[in-house]
Coordinates of N, CA, C and O in Angstrom, one line a residue:
X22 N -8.3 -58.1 32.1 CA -7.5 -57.4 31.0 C -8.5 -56.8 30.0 O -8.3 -55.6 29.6
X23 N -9.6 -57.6 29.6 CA -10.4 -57.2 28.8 C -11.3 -55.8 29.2 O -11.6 -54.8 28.6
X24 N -11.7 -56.1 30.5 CA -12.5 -54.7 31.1 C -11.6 -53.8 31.1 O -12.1 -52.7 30.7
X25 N -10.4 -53.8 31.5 CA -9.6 -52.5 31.5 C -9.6 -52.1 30.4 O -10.2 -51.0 30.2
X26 N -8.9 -52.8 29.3 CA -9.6 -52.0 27.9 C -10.5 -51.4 27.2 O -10.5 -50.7 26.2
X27 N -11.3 -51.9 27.9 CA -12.8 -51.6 27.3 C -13.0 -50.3 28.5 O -13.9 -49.5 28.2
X28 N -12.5 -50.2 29.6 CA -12.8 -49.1 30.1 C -11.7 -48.0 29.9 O -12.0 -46.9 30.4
X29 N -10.7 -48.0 29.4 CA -9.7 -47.8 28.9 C -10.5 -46.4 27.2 O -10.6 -45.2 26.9
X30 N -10.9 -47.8 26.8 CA -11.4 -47.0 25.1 C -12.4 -46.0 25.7 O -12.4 -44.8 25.4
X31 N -13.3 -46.6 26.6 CA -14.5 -45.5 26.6 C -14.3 -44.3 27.1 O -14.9 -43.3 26.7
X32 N -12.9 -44.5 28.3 CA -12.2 -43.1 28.3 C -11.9 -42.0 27.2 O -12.0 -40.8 27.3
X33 N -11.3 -42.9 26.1 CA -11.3 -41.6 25.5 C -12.0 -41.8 24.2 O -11.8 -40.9 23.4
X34 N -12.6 -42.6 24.0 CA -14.3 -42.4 23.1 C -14.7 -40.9 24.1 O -14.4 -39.9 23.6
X35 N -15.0 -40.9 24.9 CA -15.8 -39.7 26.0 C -15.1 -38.5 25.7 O -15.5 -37.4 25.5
X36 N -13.8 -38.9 25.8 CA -12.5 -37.6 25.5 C -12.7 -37.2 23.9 O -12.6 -36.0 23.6
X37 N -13.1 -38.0 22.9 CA -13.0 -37.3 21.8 C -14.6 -36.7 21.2 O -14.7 -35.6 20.6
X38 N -15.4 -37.3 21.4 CA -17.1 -36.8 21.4 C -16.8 -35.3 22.3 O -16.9 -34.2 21.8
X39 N -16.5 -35.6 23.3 CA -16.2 -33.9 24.3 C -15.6 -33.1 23.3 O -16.2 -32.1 23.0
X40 N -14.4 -33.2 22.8 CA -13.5 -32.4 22.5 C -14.6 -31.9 20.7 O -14.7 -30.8 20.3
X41 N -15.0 -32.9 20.3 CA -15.7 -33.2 18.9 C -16.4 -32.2 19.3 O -16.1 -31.1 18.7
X42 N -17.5 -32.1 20.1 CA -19.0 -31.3 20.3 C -18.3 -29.8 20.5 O -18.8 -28.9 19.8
X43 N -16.6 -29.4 21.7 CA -16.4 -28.3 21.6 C -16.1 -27.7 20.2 O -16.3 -26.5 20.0
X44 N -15.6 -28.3 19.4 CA -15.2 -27.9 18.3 C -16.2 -27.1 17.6 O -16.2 -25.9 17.2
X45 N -17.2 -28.0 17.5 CA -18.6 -28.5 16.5 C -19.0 -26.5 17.3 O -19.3 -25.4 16.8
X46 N -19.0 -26.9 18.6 CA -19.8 -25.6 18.8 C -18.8 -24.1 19.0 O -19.0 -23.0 19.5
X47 N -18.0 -24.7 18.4 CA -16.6 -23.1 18.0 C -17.1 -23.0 16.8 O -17.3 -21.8 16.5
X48 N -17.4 -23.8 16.0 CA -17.5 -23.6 14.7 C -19.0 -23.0 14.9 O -19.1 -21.8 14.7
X49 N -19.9 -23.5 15.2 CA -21.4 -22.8 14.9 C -21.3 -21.1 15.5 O -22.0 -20.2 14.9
X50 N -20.4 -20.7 16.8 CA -20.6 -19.6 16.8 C -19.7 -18.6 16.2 O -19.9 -17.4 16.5
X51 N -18.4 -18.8 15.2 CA -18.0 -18.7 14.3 C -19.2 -17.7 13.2 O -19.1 -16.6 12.8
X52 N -20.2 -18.7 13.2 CA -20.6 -18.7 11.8 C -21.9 -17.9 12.1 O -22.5 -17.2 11.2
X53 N -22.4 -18.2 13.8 CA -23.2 -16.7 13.9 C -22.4 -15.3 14.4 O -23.1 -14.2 14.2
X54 N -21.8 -15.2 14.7 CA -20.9 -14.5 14.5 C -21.0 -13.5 13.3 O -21.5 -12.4 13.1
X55 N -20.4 -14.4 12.4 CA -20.3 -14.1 10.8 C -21.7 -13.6 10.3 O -21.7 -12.8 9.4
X56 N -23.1 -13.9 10.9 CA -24.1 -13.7 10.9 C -24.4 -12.4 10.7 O -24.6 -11.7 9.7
X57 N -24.4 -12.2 12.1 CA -24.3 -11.0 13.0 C -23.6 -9.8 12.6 O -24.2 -8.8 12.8
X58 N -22.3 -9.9 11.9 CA -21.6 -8.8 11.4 C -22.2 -8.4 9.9 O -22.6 -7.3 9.5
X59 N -22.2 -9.7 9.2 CA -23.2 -9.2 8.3 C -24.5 -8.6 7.8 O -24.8 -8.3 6.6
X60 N -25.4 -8.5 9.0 CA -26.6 -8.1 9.1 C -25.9 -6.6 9.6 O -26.3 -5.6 9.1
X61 N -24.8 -6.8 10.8 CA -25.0 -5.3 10.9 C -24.2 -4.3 9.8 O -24.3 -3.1 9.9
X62 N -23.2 -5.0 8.7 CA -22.8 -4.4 7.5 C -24.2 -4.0 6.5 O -24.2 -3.0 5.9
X63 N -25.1 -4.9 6.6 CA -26.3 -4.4 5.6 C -27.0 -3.4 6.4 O -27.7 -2.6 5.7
X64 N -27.0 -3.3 7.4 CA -27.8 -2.2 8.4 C -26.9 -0.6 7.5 O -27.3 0.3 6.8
X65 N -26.4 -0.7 7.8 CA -24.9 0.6 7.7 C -25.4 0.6 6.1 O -26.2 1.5 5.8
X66 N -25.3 0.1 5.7 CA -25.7 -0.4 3.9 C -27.2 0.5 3.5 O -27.5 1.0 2.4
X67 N -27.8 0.5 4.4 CA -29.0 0.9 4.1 C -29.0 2.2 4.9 O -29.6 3.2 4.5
X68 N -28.3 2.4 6.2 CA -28.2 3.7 6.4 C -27.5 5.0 5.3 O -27.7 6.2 5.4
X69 N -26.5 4.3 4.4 CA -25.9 5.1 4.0 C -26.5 5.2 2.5 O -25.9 5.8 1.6
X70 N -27.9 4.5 2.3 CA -28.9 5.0 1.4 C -29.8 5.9 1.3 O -30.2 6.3 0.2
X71 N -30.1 6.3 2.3 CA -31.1 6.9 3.1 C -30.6 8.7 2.1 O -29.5 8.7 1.6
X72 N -31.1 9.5 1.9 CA -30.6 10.8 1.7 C -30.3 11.8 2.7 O -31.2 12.3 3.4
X73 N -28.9 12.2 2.9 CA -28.2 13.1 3.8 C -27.6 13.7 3.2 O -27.3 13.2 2.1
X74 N -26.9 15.1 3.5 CA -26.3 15.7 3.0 C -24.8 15.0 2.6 O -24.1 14.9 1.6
X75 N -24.7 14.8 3.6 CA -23.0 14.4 3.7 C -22.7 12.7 2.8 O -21.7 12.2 2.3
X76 N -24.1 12.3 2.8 CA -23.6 11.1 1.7 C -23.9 11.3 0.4 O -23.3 10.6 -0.4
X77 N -24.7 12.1 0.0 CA -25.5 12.6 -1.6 C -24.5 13.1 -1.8 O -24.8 14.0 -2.6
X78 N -22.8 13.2 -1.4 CA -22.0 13.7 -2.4 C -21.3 12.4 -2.7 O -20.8 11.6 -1.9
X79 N -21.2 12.0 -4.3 CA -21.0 10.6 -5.2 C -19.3 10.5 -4.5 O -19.2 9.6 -3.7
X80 N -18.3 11.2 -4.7 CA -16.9 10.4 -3.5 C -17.3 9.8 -2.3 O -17.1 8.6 -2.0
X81 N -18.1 10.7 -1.7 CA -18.4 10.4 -0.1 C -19.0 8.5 -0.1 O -18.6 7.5 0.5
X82 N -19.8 8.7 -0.9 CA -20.8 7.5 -0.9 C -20.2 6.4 -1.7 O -20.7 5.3 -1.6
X83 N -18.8 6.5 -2.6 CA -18.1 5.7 -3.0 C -17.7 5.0 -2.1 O -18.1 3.8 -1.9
X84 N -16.8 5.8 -1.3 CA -15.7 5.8 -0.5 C -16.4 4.9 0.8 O -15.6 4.1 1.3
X85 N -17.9 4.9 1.6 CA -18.7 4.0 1.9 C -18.9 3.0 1.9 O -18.9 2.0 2.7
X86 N -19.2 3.3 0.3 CA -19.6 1.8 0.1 C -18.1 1.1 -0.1 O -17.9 0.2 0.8
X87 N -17.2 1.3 -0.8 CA -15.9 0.5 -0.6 C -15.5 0.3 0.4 O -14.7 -0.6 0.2
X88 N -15.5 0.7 1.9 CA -15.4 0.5 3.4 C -16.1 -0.7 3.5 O -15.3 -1.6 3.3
X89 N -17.6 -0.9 3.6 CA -18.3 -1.7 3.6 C -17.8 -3.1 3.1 O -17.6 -4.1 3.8
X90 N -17.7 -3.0 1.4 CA -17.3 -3.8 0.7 C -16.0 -4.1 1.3 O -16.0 -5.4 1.4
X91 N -14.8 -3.6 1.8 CA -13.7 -4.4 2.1 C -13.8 -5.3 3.6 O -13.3 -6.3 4.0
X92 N -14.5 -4.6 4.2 CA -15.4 -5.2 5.7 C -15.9 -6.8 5.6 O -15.5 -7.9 6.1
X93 N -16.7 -6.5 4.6 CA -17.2 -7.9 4.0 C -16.2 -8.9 3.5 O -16.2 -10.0 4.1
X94 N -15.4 -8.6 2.6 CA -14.5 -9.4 2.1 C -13.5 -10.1 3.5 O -13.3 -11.3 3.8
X95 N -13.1 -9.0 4.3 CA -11.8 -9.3 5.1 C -12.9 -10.5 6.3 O -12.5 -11.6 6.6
X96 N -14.1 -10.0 6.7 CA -14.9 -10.9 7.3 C -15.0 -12.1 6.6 O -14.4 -13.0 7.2
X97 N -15.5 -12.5 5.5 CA -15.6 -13.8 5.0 C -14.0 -14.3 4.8 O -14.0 -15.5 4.9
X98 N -12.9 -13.8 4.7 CA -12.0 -14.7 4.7 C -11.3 -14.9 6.0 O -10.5 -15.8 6.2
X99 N -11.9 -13.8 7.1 CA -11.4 -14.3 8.6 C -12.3 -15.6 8.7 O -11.6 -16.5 9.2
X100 N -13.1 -15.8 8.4 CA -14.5 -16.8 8.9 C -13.8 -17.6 8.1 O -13.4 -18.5 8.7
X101 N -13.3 -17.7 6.9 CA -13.3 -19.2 5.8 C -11.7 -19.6 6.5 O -11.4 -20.8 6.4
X102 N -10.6 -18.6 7.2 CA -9.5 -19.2 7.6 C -10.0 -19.9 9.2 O -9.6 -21.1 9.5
X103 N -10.6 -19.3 9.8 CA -11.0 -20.4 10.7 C -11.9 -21.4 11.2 O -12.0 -21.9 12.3
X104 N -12.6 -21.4 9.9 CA -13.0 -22.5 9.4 C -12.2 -23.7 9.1 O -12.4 -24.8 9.6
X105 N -11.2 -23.3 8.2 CA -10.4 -24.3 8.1 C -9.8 -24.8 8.8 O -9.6 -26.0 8.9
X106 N -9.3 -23.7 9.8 CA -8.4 -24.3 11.0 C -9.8 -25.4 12.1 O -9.5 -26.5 12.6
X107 N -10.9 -24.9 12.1 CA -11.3 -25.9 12.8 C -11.6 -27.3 12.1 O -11.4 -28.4 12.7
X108 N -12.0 -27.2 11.2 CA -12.3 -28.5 9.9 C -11.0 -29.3 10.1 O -11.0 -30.5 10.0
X109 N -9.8 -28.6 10.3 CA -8.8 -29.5 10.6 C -8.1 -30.2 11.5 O -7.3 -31.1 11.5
X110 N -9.0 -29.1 12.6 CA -8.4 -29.8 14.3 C -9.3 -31.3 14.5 O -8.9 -32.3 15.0
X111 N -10.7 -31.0 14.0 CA -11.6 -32.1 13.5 C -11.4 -32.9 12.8 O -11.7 -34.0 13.3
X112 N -10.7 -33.0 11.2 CA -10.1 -34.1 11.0 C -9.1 -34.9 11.6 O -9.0 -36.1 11.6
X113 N -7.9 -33.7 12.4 CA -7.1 -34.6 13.1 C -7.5 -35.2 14.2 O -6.9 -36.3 14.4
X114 N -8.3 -34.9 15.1 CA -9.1 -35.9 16.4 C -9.5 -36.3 16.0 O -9.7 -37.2 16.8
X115 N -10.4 -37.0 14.3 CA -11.1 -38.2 14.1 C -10.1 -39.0 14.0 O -10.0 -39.9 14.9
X116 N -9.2 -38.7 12.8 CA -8.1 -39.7 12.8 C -7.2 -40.5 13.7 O -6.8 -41.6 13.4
X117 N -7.0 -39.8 14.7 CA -6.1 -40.1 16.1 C -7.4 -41.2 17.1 O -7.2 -42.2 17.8
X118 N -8.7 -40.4 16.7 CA -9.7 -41.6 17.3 C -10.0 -43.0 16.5 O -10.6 -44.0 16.9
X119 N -9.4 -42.7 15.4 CA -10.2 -44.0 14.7 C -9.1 -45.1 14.8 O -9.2 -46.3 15.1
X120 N -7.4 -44.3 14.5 CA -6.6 -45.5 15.3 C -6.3 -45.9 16.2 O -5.6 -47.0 16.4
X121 N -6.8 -45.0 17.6 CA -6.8 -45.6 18.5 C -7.6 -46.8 18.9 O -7.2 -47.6 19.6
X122 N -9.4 -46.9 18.1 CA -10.4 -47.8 17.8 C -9.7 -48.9 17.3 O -10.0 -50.1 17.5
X123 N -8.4 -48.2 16.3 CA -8.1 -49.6 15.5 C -7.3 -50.8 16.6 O -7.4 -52.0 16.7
X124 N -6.7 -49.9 17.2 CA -5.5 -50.3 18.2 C -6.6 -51.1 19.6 O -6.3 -52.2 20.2
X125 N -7.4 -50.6 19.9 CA -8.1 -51.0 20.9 C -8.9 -52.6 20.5 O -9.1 -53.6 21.2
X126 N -9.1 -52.3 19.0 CA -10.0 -53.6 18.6 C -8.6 -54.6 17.9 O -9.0 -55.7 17.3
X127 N -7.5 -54.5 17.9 CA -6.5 -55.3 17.8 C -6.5 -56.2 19.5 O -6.6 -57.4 19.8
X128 N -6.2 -55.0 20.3 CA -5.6 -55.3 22.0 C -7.2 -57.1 22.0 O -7.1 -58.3 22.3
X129 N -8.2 -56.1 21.7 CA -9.0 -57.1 21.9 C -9.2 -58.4 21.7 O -9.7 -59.3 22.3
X130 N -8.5 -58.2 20.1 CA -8.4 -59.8 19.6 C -7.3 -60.5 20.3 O -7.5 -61.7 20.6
X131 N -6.3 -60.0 20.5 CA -5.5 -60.7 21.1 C -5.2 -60.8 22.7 O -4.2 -61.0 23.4
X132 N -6.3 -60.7 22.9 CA -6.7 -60.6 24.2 C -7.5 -62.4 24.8 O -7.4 -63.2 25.7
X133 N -8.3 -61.9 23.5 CA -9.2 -63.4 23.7 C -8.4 -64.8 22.9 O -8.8 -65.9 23.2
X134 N -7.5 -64.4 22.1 CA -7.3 -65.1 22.6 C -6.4 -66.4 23.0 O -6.7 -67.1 23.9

């Protein structure tokens, strides 16, 4: 009875570390991702410094840079909403693992005895 349990928890100790690590690595590339767009918003940023005809007129190069700038904004709040959404599928699998730990280490005591 006791080995089943114990082979029982490790089943899904294994199931929540797996699911934990996929998360962990949604979130890291999330956030290069987020990286990545922002270097290439600073790229465009610096192209559209450079002197050309068609940007050295002050609307034109407003109008740029406010593209830019709303790019930026709408990126960091895509990235901070799923952020949150992962931060929370993560707290919900800790929680669901830690009472099942609780539940597993009850089965135990009363197991022995």
């Amino acid at each position: 009875m006791e080995r089943e349990l114990d082979n029982q928890f490790m089943l899904k100790e294994d199931h929540y570390f797996s699911e934990k690590r996929l998360l962990e690595n949604q979130l890291a590339q999330v956030m290069e991702e987020k990286r990545f767009f922002l270097r290439y918003l600073e790229q465009l940023s610096l192209q559209v410094q450079r002197p050309t005809p068609y940007y050295d007129v002050e609307p034109n190069r407003q109008i740029v840079y406010r593209l830019l700038m709303n790019s930026r904004e709408e990126a960091e709040q895509r990235v901070k909403k799923e952020q949150v959404a992962i931060d929370h599928q993560l707290e919900e699998i800790r929680r669901v693992f830690y009472q099942e730990r609780q539940h597993y280490e009850e089965m135990k005591r009363r197991a022995r005895r």
